[in-house]
Backbone as a printed PyTorch tensor [residue, N CA C, xyz], in Angstrom:
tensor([[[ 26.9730,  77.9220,  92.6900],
         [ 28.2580,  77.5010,  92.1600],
         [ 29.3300,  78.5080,  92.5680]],

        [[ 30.1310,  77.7800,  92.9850],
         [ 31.4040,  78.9910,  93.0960],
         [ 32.3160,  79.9050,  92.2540]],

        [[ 33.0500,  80.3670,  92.2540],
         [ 33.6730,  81.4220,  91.3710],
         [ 34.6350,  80.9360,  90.8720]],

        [[ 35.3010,  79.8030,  91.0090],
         [ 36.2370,  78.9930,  90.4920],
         [ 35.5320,  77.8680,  89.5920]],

        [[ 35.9430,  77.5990,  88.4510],
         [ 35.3070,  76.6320,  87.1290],
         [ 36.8950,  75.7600,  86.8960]],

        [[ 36.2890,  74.7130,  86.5780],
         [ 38.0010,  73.4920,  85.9590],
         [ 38.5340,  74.1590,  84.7370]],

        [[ 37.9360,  75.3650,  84.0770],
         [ 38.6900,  75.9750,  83.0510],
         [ 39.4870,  76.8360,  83.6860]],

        [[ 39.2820,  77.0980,  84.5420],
         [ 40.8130,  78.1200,  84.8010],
         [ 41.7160,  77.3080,  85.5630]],

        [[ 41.2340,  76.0150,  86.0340],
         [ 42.5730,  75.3350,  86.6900],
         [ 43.8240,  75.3280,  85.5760]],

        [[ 44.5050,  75.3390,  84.2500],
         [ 45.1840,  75.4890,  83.2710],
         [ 45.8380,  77.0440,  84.2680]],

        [[ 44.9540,  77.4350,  83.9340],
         [ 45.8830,  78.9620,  84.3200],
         [ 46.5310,  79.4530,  85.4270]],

        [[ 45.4860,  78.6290,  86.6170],
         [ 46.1950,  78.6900,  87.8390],
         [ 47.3630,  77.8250,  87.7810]],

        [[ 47.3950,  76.6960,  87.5150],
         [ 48.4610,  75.9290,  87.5840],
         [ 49.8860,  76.2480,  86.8030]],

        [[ 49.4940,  77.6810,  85.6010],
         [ 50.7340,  78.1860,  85.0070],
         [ 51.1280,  79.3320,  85.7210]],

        [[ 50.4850,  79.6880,  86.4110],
         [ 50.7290,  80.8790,  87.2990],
         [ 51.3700,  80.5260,  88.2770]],

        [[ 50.9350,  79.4110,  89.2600],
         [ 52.2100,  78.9830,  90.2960],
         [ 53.4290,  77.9850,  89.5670]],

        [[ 53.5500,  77.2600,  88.3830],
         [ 54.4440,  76.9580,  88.0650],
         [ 55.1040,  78.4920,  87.3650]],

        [[ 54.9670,  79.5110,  87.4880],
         [ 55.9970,  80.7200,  86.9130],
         [ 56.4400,  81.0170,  87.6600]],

        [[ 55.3740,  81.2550,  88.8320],
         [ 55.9210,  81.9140,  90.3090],
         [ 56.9880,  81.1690,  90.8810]],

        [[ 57.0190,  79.3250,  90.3810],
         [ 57.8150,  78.7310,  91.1070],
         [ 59.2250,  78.9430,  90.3290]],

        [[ 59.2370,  79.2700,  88.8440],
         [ 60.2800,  79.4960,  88.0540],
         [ 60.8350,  80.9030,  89.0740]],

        [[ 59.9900,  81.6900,  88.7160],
         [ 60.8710,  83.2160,  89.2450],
         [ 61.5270,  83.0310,  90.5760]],

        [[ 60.7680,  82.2780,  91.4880],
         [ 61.3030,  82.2170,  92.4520],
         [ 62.4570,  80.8400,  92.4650]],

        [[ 62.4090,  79.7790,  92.1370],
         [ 63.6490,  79.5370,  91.7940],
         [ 64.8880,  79.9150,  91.2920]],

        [[ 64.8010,  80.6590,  90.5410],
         [ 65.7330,  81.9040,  89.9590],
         [ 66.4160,  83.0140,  90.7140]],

        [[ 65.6050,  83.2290,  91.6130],
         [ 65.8410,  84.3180,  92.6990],
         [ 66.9910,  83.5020,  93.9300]],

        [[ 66.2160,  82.5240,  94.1520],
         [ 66.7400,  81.4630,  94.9280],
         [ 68.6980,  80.7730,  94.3130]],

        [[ 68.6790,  80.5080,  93.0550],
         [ 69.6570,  79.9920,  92.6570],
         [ 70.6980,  81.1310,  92.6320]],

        [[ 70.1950,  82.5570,  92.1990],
         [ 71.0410,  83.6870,  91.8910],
         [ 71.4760,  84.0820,  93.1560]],

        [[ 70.2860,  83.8670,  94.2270],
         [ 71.6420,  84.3150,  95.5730],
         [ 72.5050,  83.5270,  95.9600]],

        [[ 72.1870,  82.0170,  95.7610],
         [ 72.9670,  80.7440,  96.2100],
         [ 74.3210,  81.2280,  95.4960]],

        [[ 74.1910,  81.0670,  94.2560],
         [ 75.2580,  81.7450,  93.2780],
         [ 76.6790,  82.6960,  93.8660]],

        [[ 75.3710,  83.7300,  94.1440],
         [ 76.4160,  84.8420,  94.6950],
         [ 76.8440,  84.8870,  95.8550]],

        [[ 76.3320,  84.1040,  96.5980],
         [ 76.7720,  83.6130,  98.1730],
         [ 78.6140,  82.8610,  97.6880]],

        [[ 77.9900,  81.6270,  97.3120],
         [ 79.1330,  80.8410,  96.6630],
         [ 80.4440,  81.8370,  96.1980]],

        [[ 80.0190,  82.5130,  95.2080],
         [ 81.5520,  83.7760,  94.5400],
         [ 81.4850,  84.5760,  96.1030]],

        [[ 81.1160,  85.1520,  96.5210],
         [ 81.1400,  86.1570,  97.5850],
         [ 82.1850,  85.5590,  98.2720]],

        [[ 81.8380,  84.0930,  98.8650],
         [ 82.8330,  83.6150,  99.9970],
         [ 84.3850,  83.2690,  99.0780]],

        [[ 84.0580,  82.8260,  97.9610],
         [ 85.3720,  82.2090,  97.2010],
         [ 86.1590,  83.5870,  96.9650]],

        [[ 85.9580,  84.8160,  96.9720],
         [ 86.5690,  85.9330,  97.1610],
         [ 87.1620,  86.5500,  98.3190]],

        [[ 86.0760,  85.8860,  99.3520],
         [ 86.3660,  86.5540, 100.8090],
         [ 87.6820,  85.6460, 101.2050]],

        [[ 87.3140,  84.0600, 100.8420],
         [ 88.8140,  83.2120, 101.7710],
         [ 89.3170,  82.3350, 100.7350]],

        [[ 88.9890,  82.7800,  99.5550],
         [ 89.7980,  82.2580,  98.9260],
         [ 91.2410,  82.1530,  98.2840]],

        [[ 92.1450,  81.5110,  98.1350],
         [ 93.4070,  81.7770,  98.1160],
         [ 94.0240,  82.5030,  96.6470]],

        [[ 94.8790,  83.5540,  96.5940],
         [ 94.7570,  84.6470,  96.2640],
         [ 95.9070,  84.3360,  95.1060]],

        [[ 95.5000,  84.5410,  93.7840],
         [ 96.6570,  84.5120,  93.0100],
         [ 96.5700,  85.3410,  91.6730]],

        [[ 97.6920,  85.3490,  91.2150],
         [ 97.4400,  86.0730,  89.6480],
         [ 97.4400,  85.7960,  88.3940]],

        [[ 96.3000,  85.5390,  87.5380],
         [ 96.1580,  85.3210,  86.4950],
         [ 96.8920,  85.8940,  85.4130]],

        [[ 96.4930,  85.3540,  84.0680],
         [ 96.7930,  86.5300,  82.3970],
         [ 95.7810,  85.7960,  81.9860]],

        [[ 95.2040,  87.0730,  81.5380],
         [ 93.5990,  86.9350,  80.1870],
         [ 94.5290,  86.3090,  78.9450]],

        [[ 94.2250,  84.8290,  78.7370],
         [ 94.5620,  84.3240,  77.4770],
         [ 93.8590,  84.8180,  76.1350]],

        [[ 92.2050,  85.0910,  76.7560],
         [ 90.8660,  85.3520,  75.5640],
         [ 90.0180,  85.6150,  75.8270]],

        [[ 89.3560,  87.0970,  75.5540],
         [ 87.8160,  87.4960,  75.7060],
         [ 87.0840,  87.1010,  74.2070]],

        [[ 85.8630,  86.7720,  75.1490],
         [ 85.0200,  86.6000,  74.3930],
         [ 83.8340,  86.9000,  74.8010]],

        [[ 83.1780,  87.6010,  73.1350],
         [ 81.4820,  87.9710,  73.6790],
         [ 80.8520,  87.5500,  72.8270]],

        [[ 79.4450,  87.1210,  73.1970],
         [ 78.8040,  86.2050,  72.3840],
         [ 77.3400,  86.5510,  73.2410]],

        [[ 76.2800,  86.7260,  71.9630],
         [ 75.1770,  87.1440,  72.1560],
         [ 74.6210,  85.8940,  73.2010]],

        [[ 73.2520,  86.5870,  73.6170],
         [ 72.1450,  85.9940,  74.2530],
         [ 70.6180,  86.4510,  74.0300]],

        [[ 70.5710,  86.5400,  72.9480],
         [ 69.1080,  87.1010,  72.5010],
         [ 69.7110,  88.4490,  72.2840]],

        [[ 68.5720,  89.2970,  71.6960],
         [ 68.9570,  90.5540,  71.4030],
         [ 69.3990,  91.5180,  71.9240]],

        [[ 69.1750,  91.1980,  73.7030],
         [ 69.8580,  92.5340,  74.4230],
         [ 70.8080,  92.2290,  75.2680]],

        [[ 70.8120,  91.0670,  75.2880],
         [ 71.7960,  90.4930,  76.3430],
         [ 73.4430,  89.7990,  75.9110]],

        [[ 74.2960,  90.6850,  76.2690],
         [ 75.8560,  90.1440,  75.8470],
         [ 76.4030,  89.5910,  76.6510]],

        [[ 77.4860,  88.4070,  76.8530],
         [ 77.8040,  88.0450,  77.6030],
         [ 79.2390,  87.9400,  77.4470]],

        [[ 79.7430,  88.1000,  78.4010],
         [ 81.6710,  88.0480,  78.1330],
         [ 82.1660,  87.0580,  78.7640]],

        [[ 83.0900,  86.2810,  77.8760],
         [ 83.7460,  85.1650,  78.9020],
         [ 85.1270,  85.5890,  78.5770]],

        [[ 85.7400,  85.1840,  79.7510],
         [ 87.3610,  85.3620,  80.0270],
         [ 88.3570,  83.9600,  79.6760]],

        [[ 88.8170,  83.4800,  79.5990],
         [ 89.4900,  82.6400,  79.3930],
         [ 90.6700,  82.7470,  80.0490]],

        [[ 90.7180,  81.9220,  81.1570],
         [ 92.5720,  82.5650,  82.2090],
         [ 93.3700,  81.8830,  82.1680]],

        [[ 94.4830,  81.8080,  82.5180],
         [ 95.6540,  80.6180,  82.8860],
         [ 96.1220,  81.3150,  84.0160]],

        [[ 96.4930,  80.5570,  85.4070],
         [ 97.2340,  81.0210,  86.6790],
         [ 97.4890,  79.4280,  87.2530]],

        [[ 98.5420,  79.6100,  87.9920],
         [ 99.5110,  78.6080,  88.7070],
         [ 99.0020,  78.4590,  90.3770]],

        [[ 99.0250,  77.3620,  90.5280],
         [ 98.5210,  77.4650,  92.1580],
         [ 99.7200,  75.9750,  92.5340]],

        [[ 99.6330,  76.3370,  93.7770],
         [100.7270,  75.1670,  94.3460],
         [101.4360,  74.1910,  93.1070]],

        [[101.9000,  75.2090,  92.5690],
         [102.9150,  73.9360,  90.9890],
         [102.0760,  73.2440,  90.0780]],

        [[100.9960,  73.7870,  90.2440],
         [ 99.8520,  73.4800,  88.9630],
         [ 99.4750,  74.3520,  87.5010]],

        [[ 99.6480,  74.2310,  86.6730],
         [ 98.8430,  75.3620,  86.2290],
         [ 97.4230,  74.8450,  85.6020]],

        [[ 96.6850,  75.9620,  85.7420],
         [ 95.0840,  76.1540,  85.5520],
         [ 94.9020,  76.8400,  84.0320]],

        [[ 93.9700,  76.8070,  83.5070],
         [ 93.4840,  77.2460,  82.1260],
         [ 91.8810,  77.0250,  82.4880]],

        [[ 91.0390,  78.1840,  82.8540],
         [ 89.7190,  78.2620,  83.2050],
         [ 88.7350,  79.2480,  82.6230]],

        [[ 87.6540,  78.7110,  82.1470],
         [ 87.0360,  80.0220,  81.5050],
         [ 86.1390,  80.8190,  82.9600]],

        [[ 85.7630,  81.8570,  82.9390],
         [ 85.1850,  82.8150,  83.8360],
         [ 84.0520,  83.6740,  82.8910]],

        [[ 82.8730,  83.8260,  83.5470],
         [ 82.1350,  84.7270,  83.1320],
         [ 80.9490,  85.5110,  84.4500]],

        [[ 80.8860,  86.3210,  83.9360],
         [ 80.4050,  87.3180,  84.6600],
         [ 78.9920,  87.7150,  84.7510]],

        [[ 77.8120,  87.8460,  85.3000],
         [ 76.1190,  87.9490,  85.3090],
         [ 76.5720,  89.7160,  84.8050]],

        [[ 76.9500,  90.2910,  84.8750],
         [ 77.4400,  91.7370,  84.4240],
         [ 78.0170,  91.9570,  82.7440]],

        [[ 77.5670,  92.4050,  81.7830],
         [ 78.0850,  92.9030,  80.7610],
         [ 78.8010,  94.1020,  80.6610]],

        [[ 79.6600,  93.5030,  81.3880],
         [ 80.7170,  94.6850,  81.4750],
         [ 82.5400,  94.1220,  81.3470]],

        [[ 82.9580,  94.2610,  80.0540],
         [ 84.3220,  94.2320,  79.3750],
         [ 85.0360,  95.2020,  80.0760]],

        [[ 86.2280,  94.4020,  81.5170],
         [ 87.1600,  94.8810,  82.1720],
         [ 88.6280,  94.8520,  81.2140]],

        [[ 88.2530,  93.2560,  80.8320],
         [ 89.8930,  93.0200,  80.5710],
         [ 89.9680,  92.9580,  79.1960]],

        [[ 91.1180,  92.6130,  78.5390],
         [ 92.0560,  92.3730,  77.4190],
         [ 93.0870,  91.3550,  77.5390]],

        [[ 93.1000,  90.3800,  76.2760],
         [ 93.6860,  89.5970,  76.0610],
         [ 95.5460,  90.3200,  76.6790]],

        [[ 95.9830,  89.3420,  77.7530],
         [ 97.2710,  89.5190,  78.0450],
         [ 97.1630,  90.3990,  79.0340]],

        [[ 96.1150,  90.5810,  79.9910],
         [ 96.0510,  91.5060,  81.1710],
         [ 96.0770,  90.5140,  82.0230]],

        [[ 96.7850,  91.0690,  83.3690],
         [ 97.0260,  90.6150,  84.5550],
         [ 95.7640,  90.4500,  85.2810]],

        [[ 94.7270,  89.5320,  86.4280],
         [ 93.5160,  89.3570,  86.7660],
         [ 94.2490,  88.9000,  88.0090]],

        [[ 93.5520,  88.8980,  89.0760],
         [ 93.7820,  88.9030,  90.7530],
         [ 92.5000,  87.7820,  90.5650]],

        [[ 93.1330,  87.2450,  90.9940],
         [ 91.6650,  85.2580,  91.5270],
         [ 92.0310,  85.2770,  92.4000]],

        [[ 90.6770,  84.6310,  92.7980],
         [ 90.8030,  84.0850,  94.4220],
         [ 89.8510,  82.7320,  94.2640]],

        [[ 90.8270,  81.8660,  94.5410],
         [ 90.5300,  80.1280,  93.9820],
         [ 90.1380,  79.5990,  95.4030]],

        [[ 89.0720,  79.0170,  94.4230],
         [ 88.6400,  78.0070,  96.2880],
         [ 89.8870,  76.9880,  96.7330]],

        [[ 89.7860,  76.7310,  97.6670],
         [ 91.1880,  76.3430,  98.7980],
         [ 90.7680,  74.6030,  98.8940]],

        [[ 89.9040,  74.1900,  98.0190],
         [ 89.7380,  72.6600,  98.2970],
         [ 89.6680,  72.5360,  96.3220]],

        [[ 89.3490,  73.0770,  95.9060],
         [ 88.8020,  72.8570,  94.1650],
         [ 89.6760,  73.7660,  93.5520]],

        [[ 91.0610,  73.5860,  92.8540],
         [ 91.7560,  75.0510,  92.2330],
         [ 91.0430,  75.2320,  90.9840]],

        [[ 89.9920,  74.5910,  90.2490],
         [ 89.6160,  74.5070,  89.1810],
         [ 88.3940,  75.7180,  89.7670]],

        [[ 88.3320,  76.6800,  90.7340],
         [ 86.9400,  77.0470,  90.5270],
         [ 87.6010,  78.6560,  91.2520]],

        [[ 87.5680,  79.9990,  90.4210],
         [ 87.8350,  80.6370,  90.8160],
         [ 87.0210,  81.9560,  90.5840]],

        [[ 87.5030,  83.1740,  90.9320],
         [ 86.5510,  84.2330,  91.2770],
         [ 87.7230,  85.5620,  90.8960]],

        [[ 86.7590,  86.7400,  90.3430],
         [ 87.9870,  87.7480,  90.2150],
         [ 86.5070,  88.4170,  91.4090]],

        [[ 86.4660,  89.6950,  92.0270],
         [ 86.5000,  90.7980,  92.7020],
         [ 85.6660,  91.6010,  92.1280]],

        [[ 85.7280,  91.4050,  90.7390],
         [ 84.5820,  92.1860,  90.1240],
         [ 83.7260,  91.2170,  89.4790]],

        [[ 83.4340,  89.8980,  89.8980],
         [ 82.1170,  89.4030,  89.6480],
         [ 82.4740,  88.0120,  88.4790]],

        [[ 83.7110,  88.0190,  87.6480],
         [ 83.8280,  86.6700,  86.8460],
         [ 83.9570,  85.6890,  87.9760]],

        [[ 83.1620,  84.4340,  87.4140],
         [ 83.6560,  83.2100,  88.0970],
         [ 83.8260,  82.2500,  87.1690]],

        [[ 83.9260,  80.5780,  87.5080],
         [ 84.4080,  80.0350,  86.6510],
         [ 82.9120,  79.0760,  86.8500]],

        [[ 81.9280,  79.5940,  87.0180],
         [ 80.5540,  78.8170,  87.4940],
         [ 80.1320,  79.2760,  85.7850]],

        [[ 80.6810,  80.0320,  85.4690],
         [ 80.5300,  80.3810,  83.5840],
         [ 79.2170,  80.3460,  83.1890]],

        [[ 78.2790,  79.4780,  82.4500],
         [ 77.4630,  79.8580,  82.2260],
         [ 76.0120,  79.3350,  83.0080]],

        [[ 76.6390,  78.5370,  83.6130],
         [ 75.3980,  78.3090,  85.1860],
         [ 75.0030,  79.6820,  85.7860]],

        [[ 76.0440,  80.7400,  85.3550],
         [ 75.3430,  81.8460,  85.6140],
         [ 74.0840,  82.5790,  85.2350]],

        [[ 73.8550,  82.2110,  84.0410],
         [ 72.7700,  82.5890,  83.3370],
         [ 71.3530,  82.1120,  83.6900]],

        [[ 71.7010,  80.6830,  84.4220],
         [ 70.5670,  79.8920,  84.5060],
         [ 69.4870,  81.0830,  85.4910]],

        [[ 70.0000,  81.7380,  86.1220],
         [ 68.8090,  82.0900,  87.3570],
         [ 68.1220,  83.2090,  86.1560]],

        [[ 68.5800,  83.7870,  85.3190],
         [ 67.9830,  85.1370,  84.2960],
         [ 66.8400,  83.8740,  83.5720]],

        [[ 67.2590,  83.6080,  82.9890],
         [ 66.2280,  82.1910,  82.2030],
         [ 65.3880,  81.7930,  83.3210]],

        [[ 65.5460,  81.5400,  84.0680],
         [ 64.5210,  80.8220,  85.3820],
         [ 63.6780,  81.9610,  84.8800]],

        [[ 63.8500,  83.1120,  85.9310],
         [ 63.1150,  84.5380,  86.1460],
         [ 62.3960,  84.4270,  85.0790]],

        [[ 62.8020,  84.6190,  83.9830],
         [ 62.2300,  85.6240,  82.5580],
         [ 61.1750,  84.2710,  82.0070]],

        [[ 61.6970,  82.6360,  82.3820],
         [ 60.7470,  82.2780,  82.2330],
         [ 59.0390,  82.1520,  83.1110]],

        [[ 59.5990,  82.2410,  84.1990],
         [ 58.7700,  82.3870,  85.1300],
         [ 57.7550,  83.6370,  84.7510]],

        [[ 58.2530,  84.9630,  84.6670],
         [ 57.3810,  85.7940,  84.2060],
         [ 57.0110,  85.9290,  82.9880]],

        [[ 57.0320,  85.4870,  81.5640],
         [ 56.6100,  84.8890,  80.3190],
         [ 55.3900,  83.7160,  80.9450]],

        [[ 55.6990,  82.9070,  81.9280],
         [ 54.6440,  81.9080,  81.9540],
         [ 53.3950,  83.0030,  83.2420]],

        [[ 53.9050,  83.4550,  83.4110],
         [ 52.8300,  84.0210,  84.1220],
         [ 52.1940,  85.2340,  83.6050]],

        [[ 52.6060,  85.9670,  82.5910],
         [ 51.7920,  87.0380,  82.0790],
         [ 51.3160,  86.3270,  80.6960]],

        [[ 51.4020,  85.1690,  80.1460],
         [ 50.5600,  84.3370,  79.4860],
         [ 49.1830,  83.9080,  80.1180]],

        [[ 49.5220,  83.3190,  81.2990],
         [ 48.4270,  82.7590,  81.8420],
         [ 47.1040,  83.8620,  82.2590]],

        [[ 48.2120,  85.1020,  82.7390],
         [ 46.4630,  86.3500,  83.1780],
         [ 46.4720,  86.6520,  81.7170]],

        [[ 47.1040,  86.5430,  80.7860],
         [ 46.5910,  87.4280,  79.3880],
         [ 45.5440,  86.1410,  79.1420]],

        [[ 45.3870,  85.0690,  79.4110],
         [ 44.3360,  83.8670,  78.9690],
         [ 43.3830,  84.3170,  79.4730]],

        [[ 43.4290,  84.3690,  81.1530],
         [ 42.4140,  84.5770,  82.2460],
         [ 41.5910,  85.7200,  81.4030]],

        [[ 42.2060,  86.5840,  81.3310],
         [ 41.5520,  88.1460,  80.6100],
         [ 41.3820,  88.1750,  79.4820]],

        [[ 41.6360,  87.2150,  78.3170],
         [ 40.9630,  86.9210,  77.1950],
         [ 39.5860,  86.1630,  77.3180]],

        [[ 39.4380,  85.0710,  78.0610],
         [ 38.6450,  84.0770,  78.4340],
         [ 37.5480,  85.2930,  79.4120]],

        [[ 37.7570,  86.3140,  80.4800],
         [ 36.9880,  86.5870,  80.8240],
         [ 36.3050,  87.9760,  80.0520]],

        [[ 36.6760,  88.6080,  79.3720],
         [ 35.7400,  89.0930,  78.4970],
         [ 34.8400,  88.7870,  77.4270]],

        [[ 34.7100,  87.6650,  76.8860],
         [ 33.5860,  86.5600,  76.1740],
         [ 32.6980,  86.0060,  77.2580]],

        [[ 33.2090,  85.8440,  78.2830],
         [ 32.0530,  84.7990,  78.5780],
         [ 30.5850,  86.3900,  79.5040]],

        [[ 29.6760,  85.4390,  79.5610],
         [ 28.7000,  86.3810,  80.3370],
         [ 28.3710,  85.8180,  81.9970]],

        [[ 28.2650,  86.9660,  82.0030],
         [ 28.1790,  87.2110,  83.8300],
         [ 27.7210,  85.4910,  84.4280]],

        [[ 28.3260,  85.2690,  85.4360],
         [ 27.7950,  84.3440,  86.1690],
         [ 26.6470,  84.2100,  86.9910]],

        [[ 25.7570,  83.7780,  86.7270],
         [ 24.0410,  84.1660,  88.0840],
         [ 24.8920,  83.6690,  89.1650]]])
């Protein structure tokens, strides 16, 4: 008999569905930052005012800040929230912010230090990851519960 039994198919199959989480996650977070990267590099350049920060938990260690902006583009004005994969509080209500708005969508913009208006789609790739590795250090903690009970295989 071989070294593989249909009881560990469960575990293998949570192990590449984690791997496929983490790595989806990895995958979405560069797509992500590709996306802000370029909307900074050519995107058309204007100046905001912080209407409203806001921070608001995400589990116990994780804070998240959203911006709330208003800025004018070709005789429009915009009112957009922005948030950042970084917990890090730049601004204050009534501060000046430098965007750089995509040149086909004015509804979608970017500051230089990392807010975008992709808001909390940002989060999704941390949740991917963290689920991905939760489902996979479940599955070897099974494997390694399950293999210290049983006795040796002839």
């Amino acid at each position: 008999m071989s070294g593989f039994d249909g009881r560990r198919l469960p575990v293998v199959v949570a192990v590449v569905l984690g791997g496929l989480l983490f790595g989806g996650g990895l995958l979405l977070s560069a797509r992500l930052n590709t996306v802000i990267d370029e909307r900074v590099r050519v995107g058309v350049e204007t100046t905001g005012r912080v209407v409203h920060v806001e921070r608001y938990q995400l589990g116990r260690s994780t804070t998240v800040t959203r911006l709330t902006v208003e800025y004018a583009l070709n005789g429009a004005r915009h009112r957009e929230k922005l948030s950042s994969d970084l917990d890090d509080v730049r601004y204050r209500d009534g501060d000046a912010v430098i965007l750089h708005v995509d040149r086909t969508d004015a509804t979608k913009a970017a500051t230089a230090e990392g807010y975008a208006t992709e808001d909390l789609l940002l989060r999704l790739p941390t949740f991917l990851e963290a689920a991905g590795i939760i489902m996979i250090m479940l599955a070897v903690a099974r494997l390694t519960r399950r293999g210290r009970g049983s006795p040796p295989t002839p």
